[in-house]
Amino acid sequence: MPTRVHEFVWPDRVVIGTVGVPGARTFYLQVRAGSQIVSIALEKQQSSLLAEKIDEILDQLITVEGNRFSVPTGTPIELVDNDPLEAVQEQFRTGAMSLGWDPTTAHVVIEAYPITDVDAGDNGESVDQDGDEVPEMLLVRMPVGAARAFAKRTREVVDAGRPLCPLCGYPVDAGGHICTPPEATP
């Protein structure tokens, strides 16, 4: 059965955002082109690693001798996006992801595949008009400036979680925090 590919080439918007309060946030990768919007859930660690690896790819491209691509070292101001997520309707929860560089189009490429957990009854597939399950994936191709802006925003979203306790280093919940300082433990 063919895979349903949610493909975006040079999307109008591609961002990581959250729903919920720090400590109970759900992270989403949301992509929009025109009226088509796809939101996929992912883990905080996946979001953080995605931003880190995008920056690594772009930083490496800058150092390549004879590189014909204009790769920004920072986020172009016109590409900064601090707006909240648009209406979120989760397409799937992300399992595996891949990240790459397409030199023929000068795009950073993100592929995301759903978690396939047959035991949980969620196998990362959508249902077609005949009621048959169809495997799906997200494919995003974005230019270097948009990729740099995406990475910057993602780091900011990830870092906007609960503050860390200065004594134990664990996150402090809104309802309070009890900890044992490291030097007080036997």
mmCIF file of N, CA, C and O in Angstrom, residues 29-93:
data_model
loop_
_atom_site.group_PDB
_atom_site.id
_atom_site.type_symbol
_atom_site.label_atom_id
_atom_site.label_comp_id
_atom_site.label_asym_id
_atom_site.label_seq_id
_atom_site.Cartn_x
_atom_site.Cartn_y
_atom_site.Cartn_z
ATOM 1 N N LEU A 29 5.595 19.728 15.739
ATOM 2 C CA LEU A 29 6.213 20.270 14.538
ATOM 3 C C LEU A 29 5.031 20.592 13.635
ATOM 4 O O LEU A 29 4.253 19.706 13.275
ATOM 5 N N GLN A 30 4.867 21.889 13.331
ATOM 6 C CA GLN A 30 3.728 22.315 12.520
ATOM 7 C C GLN A 30 4.236 22.952 11.236
ATOM 8 O O GLN A 30 5.134 23.799 11.257
ATOM 9 N N VAL A 31 3.654 22.525 10.116
ATOM 10 C CA VAL A 31 4.044 23.020 8.807
ATOM 11 C C VAL A 31 2.787 23.491 8.085
ATOM 12 O O VAL A 31 1.754 22.834 8.131
ATOM 13 N N ARG A 32 2.924 24.671 7.416
ATOM 14 C CA ARG A 32 1.792 25.206 6.666
ATOM 15 C C ARG A 32 2.258 25.688 5.311
ATOM 16 O O ARG A 32 3.285 26.345 5.185
ATOM 17 N N ALA A 33 1.476 25.379 4.299
ATOM 18 C CA ALA A 33 1.636 25.921 2.949
ATOM 19 C C ALA A 33 0.233 26.254 2.476
ATOM 20 O O ALA A 33 -0.603 25.355 2.313
ATOM 21 N N GLY A 34 -0.037 27.548 2.319
ATOM 22 C CA GLY A 34 -1.395 27.954 1.961
ATOM 23 C C GLY A 34 -2.354 27.562 3.056
ATOM 24 O O GLY A 34 -2.139 27.870 4.221
ATOM 25 N N SER A 35 -3.398 26.836 2.707
ATOM 26 C CA SER A 35 -4.383 26.405 3.702
ATOM 27 C C SER A 35 -4.092 25.010 4.264
ATOM 28 O O SER A 35 -4.791 24.552 5.155
ATOM 29 N N GLN A 36 -3.071 24.341 3.734
ATOM 30 C CA GLN A 36 -2.720 23.005 4.218
ATOM 31 C C GLN A 36 -1.830 23.124 5.451
ATOM 32 O O GLN A 36 -0.762 23.732 5.407
ATOM 33 N N ILE A 37 -2.285 22.563 6.575
ATOM 34 C CA ILE A 37 -1.525 22.564 7.820
ATOM 35 C C ILE A 37 -1.410 21.130 8.317
ATOM 36 O O ILE A 37 -2.405 20.408 8.360
ATOM 37 N N VAL A 38 -0.191 20.739 8.700
ATOM 38 C CA VAL A 38 0.029 19.436 9.312
ATOM 39 C C VAL A 38 0.771 19.661 10.612
ATOM 40 O O VAL A 38 1.765 20.388 10.653
ATOM 41 N N SER A 39 0.276 19.033 11.678
ATOM 42 C CA SER A 39 0.908 19.098 12.992
ATOM 43 C C SER A 39 1.202 17.681 13.448
ATOM 44 O O SER A 39 0.302 16.847 13.485
ATOM 45 N N ILE A 40 2.473 17.436 13.784
ATOM 46 C CA ILE A 40 2.839 16.118 14.298
ATOM 47 C C ILE A 40 3.442 16.300 15.688
ATOM 48 O O ILE A 40 4.173 17.250 15.945
ATOM 49 N N ALA A 41 3.095 15.407 16.589
ATOM 50 C CA ALA A 41 3.614 15.464 17.953
ATOM 51 C C ALA A 41 4.998 14.834 17.989
ATOM 52 O O ALA A 41 5.285 13.892 17.248
ATOM 53 N N LEU A 42 5.856 15.392 18.838
ATOM 54 C CA LEU A 42 7.171 14.812 19.030
ATOM 55 C C LEU A 42 7.635 15.104 20.441
ATOM 56 O O LEU A 42 7.016 15.888 21.163
ATOM 57 N N GLU A 43 8.696 14.466 20.844
ATOM 58 C CA GLU A 43 9.232 14.634 22.187
ATOM 59 C C GLU A 43 10.093 15.884 22.267
ATOM 60 O O GLU A 43 10.639 16.340 21.269
ATOM 61 N N LYS A 44 10.236 16.403 23.469
ATOM 62 C CA LYS A 44 11.088 17.568 23.704
ATOM 63 C C LYS A 44 12.515 17.282 23.233
ATOM 64 O O LYS A 44 13.144 18.115 22.589
ATOM 65 N N GLN A 45 13.011 16.082 23.529
ATOM 66 C CA GLN A 45 14.369 15.721 23.137
ATOM 67 C C GLN A 45 14.516 15.649 21.626
ATOM 68 O O GLN A 45 15.554 16.016 21.086
ATOM 69 N N GLN A 46 13.495 15.170 20.934
ATOM 70 C CA GLN A 46 13.532 15.140 19.473
ATOM 71 C C GLN A 46 13.593 16.556 18.923
ATOM 72 O O GLN A 46 14.344 16.829 17.988
ATOM 73 N N SER A 47 12.827 17.461 19.511
ATOM 74 C CA SER A 47 12.819 18.863 19.081
ATOM 75 C C SER A 47 14.201 19.479 19.267
ATOM 76 O O SER A 47 14.738 20.122 18.362
ATOM 77 N N SER A 48 14.769 19.277 20.436
ATOM 78 C CA SER A 48 16.083 19.840 20.756
ATOM 79 C C SER A 48 17.163 19.297 19.821
ATOM 80 O O SER A 48 17.979 20.055 19.287
ATOM 81 N N LEU A 49 17.161 18.007 19.619
ATOM 82 C CA LEU A 49 18.155 17.375 18.749
ATOM 83 C C LEU A 49 17.992 17.820 17.296
ATOM 84 O O LEU A 49 18.982 18.043 16.595
ATOM 85 N N LEU A 50 16.767 17.994 16.855
ATOM 86 C CA LEU A 50 16.509 18.456 15.495
ATOM 87 C C LEU A 50 17.123 19.844 15.277
ATOM 88 O O LEU A 50 17.813 20.075 14.286
ATOM 89 N N ALA A 51 16.919 20.758 16.233
ATOM 90 C CA ALA A 51 17.497 22.105 16.124
ATOM 91 C C ALA A 51 19.018 22.039 16.129
ATOM 92 O O ALA A 51 19.677 22.707 15.329
ATOM 93 N N GLU A 52 19.568 21.235 17.012
ATOM 94 C CA GLU A 52 21.029 21.103 17.111
ATOM 95 C C GLU A 52 21.627 20.586 15.806
ATOM 96 O O GLU A 52 22.624 21.118 15.302
ATOM 97 N N LYS A 53 21.025 19.568 15.231
ATOM 98 C CA LYS A 53 21.559 18.962 14.012
ATOM 99 C C LYS A 53 21.375 19.870 12.788
ATOM 100 O O LYS A 53 22.231 19.884 11.890
ATOM 101 N N ILE A 54 20.281 20.633 12.747
ATOM 102 C CA ILE A 54 20.106 21.587 11.650
ATOM 103 C C ILE A 54 21.207 22.628 11.701
ATOM 104 O O ILE A 54 21.838 22.934 10.683
ATOM 105 N N ASP A 55 21.471 23.161 12.890
ATOM 106 C CA ASP A 55 22.555 24.139 13.023
ATOM 107 C C ASP A 55 23.900 23.530 12.637
ATOM 108 O O ASP A 55 24.727 24.188 12.003
ATOM 109 N N GLU A 56 24.142 22.275 13.010
ATOM 110 C CA GLU A 56 25.399 21.608 12.635
ATOM 111 C C GLU A 56 25.541 21.504 11.120
ATOM 112 O O GLU A 56 26.618 21.767 10.570
ATOM 113 N N ILE A 57 24.475 21.117 10.441
ATOM 114 C CA ILE A 57 24.508 21.019 8.974
ATOM 115 C C ILE A 57 24.831 22.380 8.366
ATOM 116 O O ILE A 57 25.707 22.501 7.505
ATOM 117 N N LEU A 58 24.135 23.420 8.819
ATOM 118 C CA LEU A 58 24.330 24.758 8.259
ATOM 119 C C LEU A 58 25.724 25.291 8.576
ATOM 120 O O LEU A 58 26.375 25.889 7.709
ATOM 121 N N ASP A 59 26.197 25.062 9.805
ATOM 122 C CA ASP A 59 27.543 25.508 10.177
ATOM 123 C C ASP A 59 28.614 24.790 9.363
ATOM 124 O O ASP A 59 29.619 25.383 8.978
ATOM 125 N N GLN A 60 28.386 23.513 9.103
ATOM 126 C CA GLN A 60 29.342 22.747 8.295
ATOM 127 C C GLN A 60 29.357 23.257 6.851
ATOM 128 O O GLN A 60 30.413 23.358 6.233
ATOM 129 N N LEU A 61 28.197 23.604 6.321
ATOM 130 C CA LEU A 61 28.133 24.122 4.949
ATOM 131 C C LEU A 61 28.935 25.413 4.798
ATOM 132 O O LEU A 61 29.543 25.649 3.759
ATOM 133 N N ILE A 62 28.932 26.245 5.829
ATOM 134 C CA ILE A 62 29.671 27.506 5.791
ATOM 135 C C ILE A 62 31.167 27.249 5.629
ATOM 136 O O ILE A 62 31.858 27.996 4.946
ATOM 137 N N THR A 63 31.657 26.164 6.226
ATOM 138 C CA THR A 63 33.098 25.879 6.213
ATOM 139 C C THR A 63 33.567 25.143 4.967
ATOM 140 O O THR A 63 34.769 25.001 4.761
ATOM 141 N N VAL A 64 32.655 24.662 4.144
ATOM 142 C CA VAL A 64 33.028 23.898 2.954
ATOM 143 C C VAL A 64 33.645 24.840 1.925
ATOM 144 O O VAL A 64 33.018 25.829 1.509
ATOM 145 N N GLU A 65 34.864 24.538 1.547
ATOM 146 C CA GLU A 65 35.556 25.359 0.557
ATOM 147 C C GLU A 65 34.845 25.255 -0.790
ATOM 148 O O GLU A 65 34.470 24.173 -1.240
ATOM 149 N N GLY A 66 34.634 26.380 -1.414
ATOM 150 C CA GLY A 66 33.968 26.403 -2.716
ATOM 151 C C GLY A 66 32.454 26.291 -2.612
ATOM 152 O O GLY A 66 31.781 26.106 -3.627
ATOM 153 N N ASN A 67 31.908 26.387 -1.382
ATOM 154 C CA ASN A 67 30.460 26.300 -1.201
ATOM 155 C C ASN A 67 29.782 27.438 -1.971
ATOM 156 O O ASN A 67 30.092 28.596 -1.783
ATOM 157 N N ARG A 68 28.861 27.098 -2.828
ATOM 158 C CA ARG A 68 28.183 28.107 -3.635
ATOM 159 C C ARG A 68 26.870 28.580 -3.002
ATOM 160 O O ARG A 68 26.178 29.414 -3.554
ATOM 161 N N PHE A 69 26.566 28.054 -1.827
ATOM 162 C CA PHE A 69 25.327 28.414 -1.156
ATOM 163 C C PHE A 69 25.581 29.518 -0.139
ATOM 164 O O PHE A 69 26.568 29.500 0.577
ATOM 165 N N SER A 70 24.680 30.470 -0.064
ATOM 166 C CA SER A 70 24.764 31.546 0.913
ATOM 167 C C SER A 70 24.034 31.097 2.172
ATOM 168 O O SER A 70 22.801 31.104 2.225
ATOM 169 N N VAL A 71 24.799 30.673 3.170
ATOM 170 C CA VAL A 71 24.227 30.151 4.405
ATOM 171 C C VAL A 71 24.376 31.200 5.504
ATOM 172 O O VAL A 71 25.491 31.600 5.822
ATOM 173 N N PRO A 72 23.268 31.661 6.076
ATOM 174 C CA PRO A 72 23.370 32.668 7.127
ATOM 175 C C PRO A 72 23.967 32.080 8.407
ATOM 176 O O PRO A 72 23.724 30.926 8.739
ATOM 177 N N THR A 73 24.752 32.887 9.108
ATOM 178 C CA THR A 73 25.326 32.438 10.384
ATOM 179 C C THR A 73 24.338 32.648 11.526
ATOM 180 O O THR A 73 24.441 32.013 12.558
ATOM 181 N N GLY A 74 23.395 33.546 11.328
ATOM 182 C CA GLY A 74 22.355 33.808 12.316
ATOM 183 C C GLY A 74 20.997 33.758 11.659
ATOM 184 O O GLY A 74 20.881 33.469 10.468
ATOM 185 N N THR A 75 19.982 34.065 12.453
ATOM 186 C CA THR A 75 18.620 34.030 11.929
ATOM 187 C C THR A 75 18.293 35.341 11.221
ATOM 188 O O THR A 75 18.370 36.407 11.837
ATOM 189 N N PRO A 76 17.943 35.282 9.952
ATOM 190 C CA PRO A 76 17.520 36.507 9.261
ATOM 191 C C PRO A 76 16.285 37.092 9.957
ATOM 192 O O PRO A 76 15.315 36.377 10.211
ATOM 193 N N ILE A 77 16.341 38.376 10.302
ATOM 194 C CA ILE A 77 15.288 39.029 11.076
ATOM 195 C C ILE A 77 13.915 38.880 10.436
ATOM 196 O O ILE A 77 12.905 38.716 11.121
ATOM 197 N N GLU A 78 13.856 38.887 9.109
ATOM 198 C CA GLU A 78 12.558 38.781 8.427
ATOM 199 C C GLU A 78 11.952 37.382 8.535
ATOM 200 O O GLU A 78 10.780 37.178 8.221
ATOM 201 N N LEU A 79 12.734 36.412 9.007
ATOM 202 C CA LEU A 79 12.230 35.045 9.134
ATOM 203 C C LEU A 79 11.910 34.654 10.579
ATOM 204 O O LEU A 79 11.488 33.526 10.836
ATOM 205 N N VAL A 80 12.098 35.575 11.527
ATOM 206 C CA VAL A 80 11.778 35.291 12.920
ATOM 207 C C VAL A 80 10.269 35.090 13.040
ATOM 208 O O VAL A 80 9.477 35.882 12.525
ATOM 209 N N ASP A 81 9.867 34.005 13.704
ATOM 210 C CA ASP A 81 8.454 33.662 13.869
ATOM 211 C C ASP A 81 8.219 33.325 15.336
ATOM 212 O O ASP A 81 8.595 32.255 15.796
ATOM 213 N N ASN A 82 7.612 34.254 16.068
ATOM 214 C CA ASN A 82 7.318 34.027 17.482
ATOM 215 C C ASN A 82 5.823 33.846 17.732
ATOM 216 O O ASN A 82 5.381 33.901 18.867
ATOM 217 N N ASP A 83 5.071 33.639 16.668
ATOM 218 C CA ASP A 83 3.629 33.460 16.806
ATOM 219 C C ASP A 83 3.318 32.075 17.365
ATOM 220 O O ASP A 83 4.087 31.123 17.168
ATOM 221 N N PRO A 84 2.171 31.944 18.040
ATOM 222 C CA PRO A 84 1.795 30.621 18.561
ATOM 223 C C PRO A 84 1.429 29.669 17.418
ATOM 224 O O PRO A 84 1.261 30.088 16.276
ATOM 225 N N LEU A 85 1.315 28.411 17.775
ATOM 226 C CA LEU A 85 0.870 27.420 16.797
ATOM 227 C C LEU A 85 -0.515 27.790 16.300
ATOM 228 O O LEU A 85 -1.314 28.390 17.020
ATOM 229 N N GLU A 86 -0.792 27.408 15.071
ATOM 230 C CA GLU A 86 -2.136 27.572 14.547
ATOM 231 C C GLU A 86 -2.963 26.402 15.077
ATOM 232 O O GLU A 86 -2.450 25.562 15.800
ATOM 233 N N ALA A 87 -4.227 26.324 14.743
ATOM 234 C CA ALA A 87 -5.093 25.256 15.242
ATOM 235 C C ALA A 87 -4.393 23.905 15.086
ATOM 236 O O ALA A 87 -3.989 23.527 13.989
ATOM 237 N N VAL A 88 -4.222 23.212 16.198
ATOM 238 C CA VAL A 88 -3.480 21.951 16.190
ATOM 239 C C VAL A 88 -4.438 20.771 16.092
ATOM 240 O O VAL A 88 -5.317 20.599 16.931
ATOM 241 N N GLN A 89 -4.242 19.998 15.043
ATOM 242 C CA GLN A 89 -4.940 18.730 14.900
ATOM 243 C C GLN A 89 -3.841 17.706 14.618
ATOM 244 O O GLN A 89 -3.287 17.662 13.511
ATOM 245 N N GLU A 90 -3.520 16.918 15.627
ATOM 246 C CA GLU A 90 -2.377 16.001 15.530
ATOM 247 C C GLU A 90 -2.586 14.961 14.438
ATOM 248 O O GLU A 90 -3.553 14.211 14.452
ATOM 249 N N GLN A 91 -1.632 14.925 13.491
ATOM 250 C CA GLN A 91 -1.675 13.955 12.403
ATOM 251 C C GLN A 91 -1.156 12.606 12.881
ATOM 252 O O GLN A 91 -1.734 11.574 12.602
ATOM 253 N N PHE A 92 -0.008 12.653 13.581
ATOM 254 C CA PHE A 92 0.541 11.441 14.188
ATOM 255 C C PHE A 92 1.605 11.825 15.201
ATOM 256 O O PHE A 92 2.047 12.967 15.248
ATOM 257 N N ARG A 93 2.012 10.854 16.023
ATOM 258 C CA ARG A 93 3.106 11.039 16.976
ATOM 259 C C ARG A 93 4.359 10.490 16.324
ATOM 260 O O ARG A 93 4.382 9.369 15.834
#
